[in-house]
Amino acid sequence: MAQSPLKKATRNFLRHKPGMIGLAIVLFFIFLAIFAPILAPVDPFAQDNTLKFLPPFWMEGAKWPHILGTDILGRDVLSRLLYGARLSLMIGFISVGVGASVGIPMGMISGFIGGMVDTLIMRITDVMLAFPSILLAVCIVAILGPSLENAMIAIGIVAIPTYARVVRASVLSEKEKEYVTADIALGRKRFNILFKAILPNVFSPLLVIGTLSFAGAVLEAAGLSFIGLGAQPPVPEWGALLFEGKTYVFNAPWLIIFPGLAILFTVIGFNLFGDALRDVFDPKSING
């Protein structure tokens, strides 16, 4: 009995070791974000000058419950990292949502209608892609003003061309297939054909690009916060923690090591997961 494409993709994913590692990392950070209020040993904003610059648990002078040390204001590093996971994942979800909600309709309309509409939309995306993503995000945040909310908007806007071009390419391929030709011949409205018939069939590349964009959003948000254009103190976003700790890199290196590792493993996890999805949803893989 033949398996459905989804079952084959699931089977292939379960055999994809890097993808399973990436999924485990992603689920781990999601778990930390969800249960941060329970897992955090103390209030992440609580200050105590008598506890400032406590080292991590393996160094002399460490104190319980500050197992990852404290910062210059005596705030617990572990608690701030856990709450930072919430912020960083929220940034990823909202940024991907902004980029997808604008880029997907643009790409679908561009690929399906064609002509001058297609040319106009693609030239807009070309202009946006002409700038490095982080530079474009910096320009947008500089206009809107430094804040976590504006950083999420900027990162989402930067992702729009990627979604638009990927969706356009998929729609151009799908609209030549027989089921679309049959719908047109039956007189179905273009809107219904586009969003009810074609969209479900271009979901696979969207899932892949969304996962990979999530990793990029976390990294770009950290970069914006590190240069002072993203989350503002005392918000415990990972990039902001790096910004706060860079002054004390030699006196208290744990202030940048732990946020840096959190960013690193989150990006690696989502990239491994996204690469695995790209592999398993490849037609050759599914049909194999």
GROMACS .gro file of C-alpha atoms in nm:
model
  288
    1MET     CA    1   0.000   0.000   0.000
    2ALA     CA    2   0.147   0.336  -0.108
    3GLN     CA    3   0.220   0.591   0.162
    4SER     CA    4   0.101   0.952   0.137
    5PRO     CA    5   0.364   1.221   0.069
    6LEU     CA    6   0.320   1.351   0.426
    7LYS     CA    7   0.387   1.009   0.577
    8LYS     CA    8   0.693   0.966   0.356
    9ALA     CA    9   0.821   1.309   0.458
   10THR     CA   10   0.765   1.224   0.826
   11ARG     CA   11   0.947   0.894   0.784
   12ASN     CA   12   1.239   1.066   0.612
   13PHE     CA   13   1.254   1.332   0.881
   14LEU     CA   14   1.272   1.074   1.159
   15ARG     CA   15   1.572   0.923   0.981
   16HIS     CA   16   1.739   1.263   0.942
   17LYS     CA   17   1.977   1.275   1.241
   18PRO     CA   18   2.081   1.645   1.210
   19GLY     CA   19   1.714   1.737   1.176
   20MET     CA   20   1.623   1.543   1.489
   21ILE     CA   21   1.904   1.715   1.678
   22GLY     CA   22   1.779   2.051   1.556
   23LEU     CA   23   1.421   1.968   1.657
   24ALA     CA   24   1.542   1.863   2.005
   25ILE     CA   25   1.726   2.196   2.045
   26VAL     CA   26   1.422   2.392   1.927
   27LEU     CA   27   1.189   2.207   2.163
   28PHE     CA   28   1.435   2.257   2.449
   29PHE     CA   29   1.437   2.636   2.408
   30ILE     CA   30   1.059   2.644   2.363
   31PHE     CA   31   1.030   2.450   2.690
   32LEU     CA   32   1.258   2.701   2.865
   33ALA     CA   33   1.056   2.993   2.728
   34ILE     CA   34   0.719   2.849   2.832
   35PHE     CA   35   0.826   2.752   3.183
   36ALA     CA   36   1.062   3.044   3.250
   37PRO     CA   37   0.857   3.171   3.550
   38ILE     CA   38   0.885   2.826   3.711
   39LEU     CA   39   1.247   2.752   3.618
   40ALA     CA   40   1.392   3.094   3.701
   41PRO     CA   41   1.545   3.078   4.052
   42VAL     CA   42   1.481   3.449   4.127
   43ASP     CA   43   1.317   3.758   3.980
   44PRO     CA   44   1.519   3.849   3.665
   45PHE     CA   45   1.485   4.220   3.746
   46ALA     CA   46   1.572   4.197   4.116
   47GLN     CA   47   1.887   4.397   4.203
   48ASP     CA   48   2.123   4.343   4.496
   49ASN     CA   49   2.453   4.534   4.506
   50THR     CA   50   2.590   4.293   4.766
   51LEU     CA   51   2.570   4.011   4.509
   52LYS     CA   52   2.712   4.181   4.202
   53PHE     CA   53   2.959   3.992   3.982
   54LEU     CA   54   2.908   3.657   4.151
   55PRO     CA   55   3.080   3.391   3.936
   56PRO     CA   56   2.914   3.075   3.794
   57PHE     CA   57   2.884   2.760   4.008
   58TRP     CA   58   3.217   2.608   3.907
   59MET     CA   59   3.421   2.912   4.013
   60GLU     CA   60   3.530   3.013   4.361
   61GLY     CA   61   3.292   3.259   4.526
   62ALA     CA   62   2.974   3.123   4.362
   63LYS     CA   63   2.653   3.131   4.566
   64TRP     CA   64   2.328   2.940   4.541
   65PRO     CA   65   2.086   2.992   4.366
   66HIS     CA   66   2.290   3.208   4.126
   67ILE     CA   67   2.441   2.908   3.946
   68LEU     CA   68   2.533   3.110   3.634
   69GLY     CA   69   2.648   3.413   3.830
   70THR     CA   70   2.518   3.768   3.854
   71ASP     CA   71   2.578   4.094   3.666
   72ILE     CA   72   2.694   4.441   3.775
   73LEU     CA   73   2.359   4.509   3.945
   74GLY     CA   74   2.343   4.173   4.120
   75ARG     CA   75   2.075   4.037   3.887
   76ASP     CA   76   2.068   3.661   3.831
   77VAL     CA   77   2.209   3.564   3.490
   78LEU     CA   78   2.017   3.235   3.464
   79SER     CA   79   1.682   3.402   3.533
   80ARG     CA   80   1.753   3.671   3.276
   81LEU     CA   81   1.855   3.410   3.018
   82LEU     CA   82   1.533   3.215   3.072
   83TYR     CA   83   1.315   3.522   3.031
   84GLY     CA   84   1.534   3.623   2.737
   85ALA     CA   85   1.436   3.295   2.567
   86ARG     CA   86   1.076   3.414   2.576
   87LEU     CA   87   1.165   3.742   2.413
   88SER     CA   88   1.394   3.594   2.148
   89LEU     CA   89   1.139   3.331   2.043
   90MET     CA   90   0.866   3.594   2.041
   91ILE     CA   91   1.083   3.807   1.814
   92GLY     CA   92   1.121   3.512   1.578
   93PHE     CA   93   0.750   3.434   1.565
   94ILE     CA   94   0.637   3.795   1.518
   95SER     CA   95   0.907   3.876   1.262
   96VAL     CA   96   0.826   3.565   1.059
   97GLY     CA   97   0.457   3.651   1.087
   98VAL     CA   98   0.513   4.005   0.956
   99GLY     CA   99   0.732   3.887   0.669
  100ALA     CA  100   0.500   3.601   0.572
  101SER     CA  101   0.174   3.797   0.599
  102VAL     CA  102   0.300   4.054   0.346
  103GLY     CA  103   0.543   3.849   0.136
  104ILE     CA  104   0.313   3.552   0.068
  105PRO     CA  105   0.026   3.755  -0.086
  106MET     CA  106   0.278   3.960  -0.285
  107GLY     CA  107   0.442   3.649  -0.427
  108MET     CA  108   0.112   3.477  -0.505
  109ILE     CA  109  -0.034   3.778  -0.685
  110SER     CA  110   0.293   3.837  -0.870
  111GLY     CA  111   0.324   3.479  -0.991
  112PHE     CA  112  -0.043   3.424  -1.075
  113ILE     CA  113  -0.132   3.753  -1.246
  114GLY     CA  114   0.203   3.823  -1.414
  115GLY     CA  115   0.251   4.113  -1.653
  116MET     CA  116   0.310   4.461  -1.516
  117VAL     CA  117   0.197   4.359  -1.169
  118ASP     CA  118   0.465   4.090  -1.160
  119THR     CA  119   0.730   4.330  -1.288
  120LEU     CA  120   0.641   4.600  -1.034
  121ILE     CA  121   0.641   4.363  -0.735
  122MET     CA  122   0.967   4.196  -0.838
  123ARG     CA  123   1.143   4.530  -0.888
  124ILE     CA  124   1.037   4.633  -0.535
  125THR     CA  125   1.182   4.311  -0.395
  126ASP     CA  126   1.500   4.362  -0.601
  127VAL     CA  127   1.551   4.703  -0.444
  128MET     CA  128   1.506   4.558  -0.094
  129LEU     CA  129   1.740   4.268  -0.167
  130ALA     CA  130   2.006   4.509  -0.293
  131PHE     CA  131   2.077   4.603   0.070
  132PRO     CA  132   2.230   4.363   0.324
  133SER     CA  133   1.948   4.253   0.553
  134ILE     CA  134   2.103   4.383   0.875
  135LEU     CA  135   2.180   4.720   0.713
  136LEU     CA  136   1.822   4.755   0.591
  137ALA     CA  137   1.694   4.660   0.937
  138VAL     CA  138   1.923   4.921   1.097
  139CYS     CA  139   1.789   5.189   0.861
  140ILE     CA  140   1.427   5.101   0.938
  141VAL     CA  141   1.484   5.097   1.316
  142ALA     CA  142   1.673   5.426   1.293
  143ILE     CA  143   1.365   5.578   1.129
  144LEU     CA  144   1.108   5.421   1.364
  145GLY     CA  145   1.318   5.459   1.680
  146PRO     CA  146   1.512   5.209   1.894
  147SER     CA  147   1.284   4.955   2.065
  148LEU     CA  148   1.214   4.584   2.069
  149GLU     CA  149   0.881   4.632   1.889
  150ASN     CA  150   1.037   4.835   1.608
  151ALA     CA  151   1.317   4.582   1.576
  152MET     CA  152   1.061   4.305   1.520
  153ILE     CA  153   0.883   4.514   1.258
  154ALA     CA  154   1.211   4.592   1.082
  155ILE     CA  155   1.321   4.228   1.075
  156GLY     CA  156   0.981   4.126   0.941
  157ILE     CA  157   1.000   4.387   0.664
  158VAL     CA  158   1.348   4.269   0.568
  159ALA     CA  159   1.213   3.913   0.526
  160ILE     CA  160   0.932   4.014   0.288
  161PRO     CA  161   1.132   3.983  -0.039
  162THR     CA  162   1.244   3.630   0.048
  163TYR     CA  163   0.887   3.510   0.100
  164ALA     CA  164   0.765   3.694  -0.210
  165ARG     CA  165   1.024   3.542  -0.442
  166VAL     CA  166   0.994   3.188  -0.304
  167VAL     CA  167   0.614   3.194  -0.329
  168ARG     CA  168   0.623   3.348  -0.677
  169ALA     CA  169   0.850   3.071  -0.804
  170SER     CA  170   0.621   2.805  -0.655
  171VAL     CA  171   0.307   2.966  -0.798
  172LEU     CA  172   0.461   2.992  -1.145
  173SER     CA  173   0.523   2.618  -1.131
  174GLU     CA  174   0.180   2.528  -0.991
  175LYS     CA  175  -0.033   2.743  -1.220
  176GLU     CA  176   0.078   2.542  -1.524
  177LYS     CA  177  -0.059   2.219  -1.378
  178GLU     CA  178  -0.380   2.055  -1.494
  179TYR     CA  179  -0.587   2.117  -1.179
  180VAL     CA  180  -0.541   2.493  -1.218
  181THR     CA  181  -0.624   2.477  -1.588
  182ALA     CA  182  -0.938   2.279  -1.504
  183ASP     CA  183  -1.045   2.533  -1.239
  184ILE     CA  184  -1.000   2.817  -1.487
  185ALA     CA  185  -1.200   2.629  -1.750
  186LEU     CA  186  -1.480   2.573  -1.498
  187GLY     CA  187  -1.498   2.947  -1.440
  188ARG     CA  188  -1.381   2.956  -1.078
  189LYS     CA  189  -1.281   3.297  -0.950
  190ARG     CA  190  -0.909   3.373  -0.954
  191PHE     CA  191  -0.908   3.452  -0.584
  192ASN     CA  192  -1.049   3.109  -0.501
  193ILE     CA  193  -0.805   2.932  -0.733
  194LEU     CA  194  -0.511   3.122  -0.589
  195PHE     CA  195  -0.580   3.090  -0.217
  196LYS     CA  196  -0.785   2.769  -0.200
  197ALA     CA  197  -0.620   2.554  -0.468
  198ILE     CA  198  -0.264   2.679  -0.521
  199LEU     CA  199  -0.170   2.799  -0.170
  200PRO     CA  200  -0.199   2.456  -0.001
  201ASN     CA  201   0.033   2.314  -0.267
  202VAL     CA  202   0.309   2.568  -0.200
  203PHE     CA  203   0.303   2.515   0.176
  204SER     CA  204   0.617   2.298   0.188
  205PRO     CA  205   0.866   2.565   0.071
  206LEU     CA  206   0.692   2.816   0.298
  207LEU     CA  207   0.744   2.590   0.599
  208VAL     CA  208   1.113   2.557   0.516
  209ILE     CA  209   1.171   2.927   0.453
  210GLY     CA  210   0.977   3.019   0.769
  211THR     CA  211   1.193   2.793   0.985
  212LEU     CA  212   1.516   2.925   0.840
  213SER     CA  213   1.391   3.284   0.865
  214PHE     CA  214   1.318   3.227   1.233
  215ALA     CA  215   1.688   3.160   1.299
  216GLY     CA  216   1.784   3.470   1.102
  217ALA     CA  217   1.532   3.681   1.294
  218VAL     CA  218   1.676   3.576   1.631
  219LEU     CA  219   2.028   3.657   1.511
  220GLU     CA  220   1.934   3.992   1.357
  221ALA     CA  221   1.738   4.095   1.668
  222ALA     CA  222   2.039   4.015   1.883
  223GLY     CA  223   2.257   4.221   1.649
  224LEU     CA  224   2.022   4.520   1.666
  225SER     CA  225   2.007   4.500   2.046
  226PHE     CA  226   2.386   4.469   2.065
  227ILE     CA  227   2.430   4.803   1.887
  228GLY     CA  228   2.159   4.966   2.098
  229LEU     CA  229   1.876   4.968   1.840
  230GLY     CA  230   1.672   4.674   1.969
  231ALA     CA  231   1.563   4.585   2.320
  232GLN     CA  232   1.645   4.856   2.573
  233PRO     CA  233   1.765   4.799   2.934
  234PRO     CA  234   1.652   4.640   3.158
  235VAL     CA  235   1.477   4.408   2.909
  236PRO     CA  236   1.663   4.072   2.928
  237GLU     CA  237   1.675   4.000   2.554
  238TRP     CA  238   1.985   3.799   2.463
  239GLY     CA  239   2.137   4.065   2.239
  240ALA     CA  240   2.077   4.327   2.506
  241LEU     CA  241   2.250   4.100   2.761
  242LEU     CA  242   2.553   4.087   2.530
  243PHE     CA  243   2.545   4.465   2.504
  244GLU     CA  244   2.535   4.503   2.882
  245GLY     CA  245   2.812   4.249   2.940
  246LYS     CA  246   3.062   4.355   2.674
  247THR     CA  247   3.215   4.619   2.900
  248TYR     CA  248   3.303   4.352   3.156
  249VAL     CA  249   3.429   4.086   2.917
  250PHE     CA  250   3.758   4.045   3.106
  251ASN     CA  251   3.625   4.088   3.462
  252ALA     CA  252   3.305   3.886   3.422
  253PRO     CA  253   3.320   3.686   3.094
  254TRP     CA  254   3.013   3.481   3.190
  255LEU     CA  255   2.798   3.786   3.116
  256ILE     CA  256   2.862   3.742   2.743
  257ILE     CA  257   2.942   3.369   2.727
  258PHE     CA  258   2.598   3.244   2.831
  259PRO     CA  259   2.386   3.480   2.614
  260GLY     CA  260   2.622   3.411   2.324
  261LEU     CA  261   2.581   3.034   2.368
  262ALA     CA  262   2.202   3.071   2.389
  263ILE     CA  263   2.195   3.262   2.060
  264LEU     CA  264   2.438   3.018   1.898
  265PHE     CA  265   2.246   2.703   1.987
  266THR     CA  266   1.907   2.854   1.903
  267VAL     CA  267   2.028   2.953   1.556
  268ILE     CA  268   2.196   2.615   1.503
  269GLY     CA  269   1.880   2.433   1.614
  270PHE     CA  270   1.648   2.619   1.379
  271ASN     CA  271   1.895   2.594   1.090
  272LEU     CA  272   1.933   2.218   1.135
  273PHE     CA  273   1.555   2.181   1.161
  274GLY     CA  274   1.498   2.397   0.852
  275ASP     CA  275   1.763   2.215   0.648
  276ALA     CA  276   1.602   1.883   0.740
  277LEU     CA  277   1.258   2.006   0.633
  278ARG     CA  278   1.406   2.121   0.302
  279ASP     CA  279   1.557   1.777   0.248
  280VAL     CA  280   1.250   1.573   0.341
  281PHE     CA  281   1.007   1.786   0.140
  282ASP     CA  282   1.226   1.758  -0.169
  283PRO     CA  283   1.019   1.577  -0.436
  284LYS     CA  284   1.298   1.328  -0.500
  285SER     CA  285   1.309   1.246  -0.130
  286ILE     CA  286   0.933   1.207  -0.099
  287ASN     CA  287   0.903   0.997  -0.410
  288GLY     CA  288   1.201   0.785  -0.319
   0.00000   0.00000   0.00000
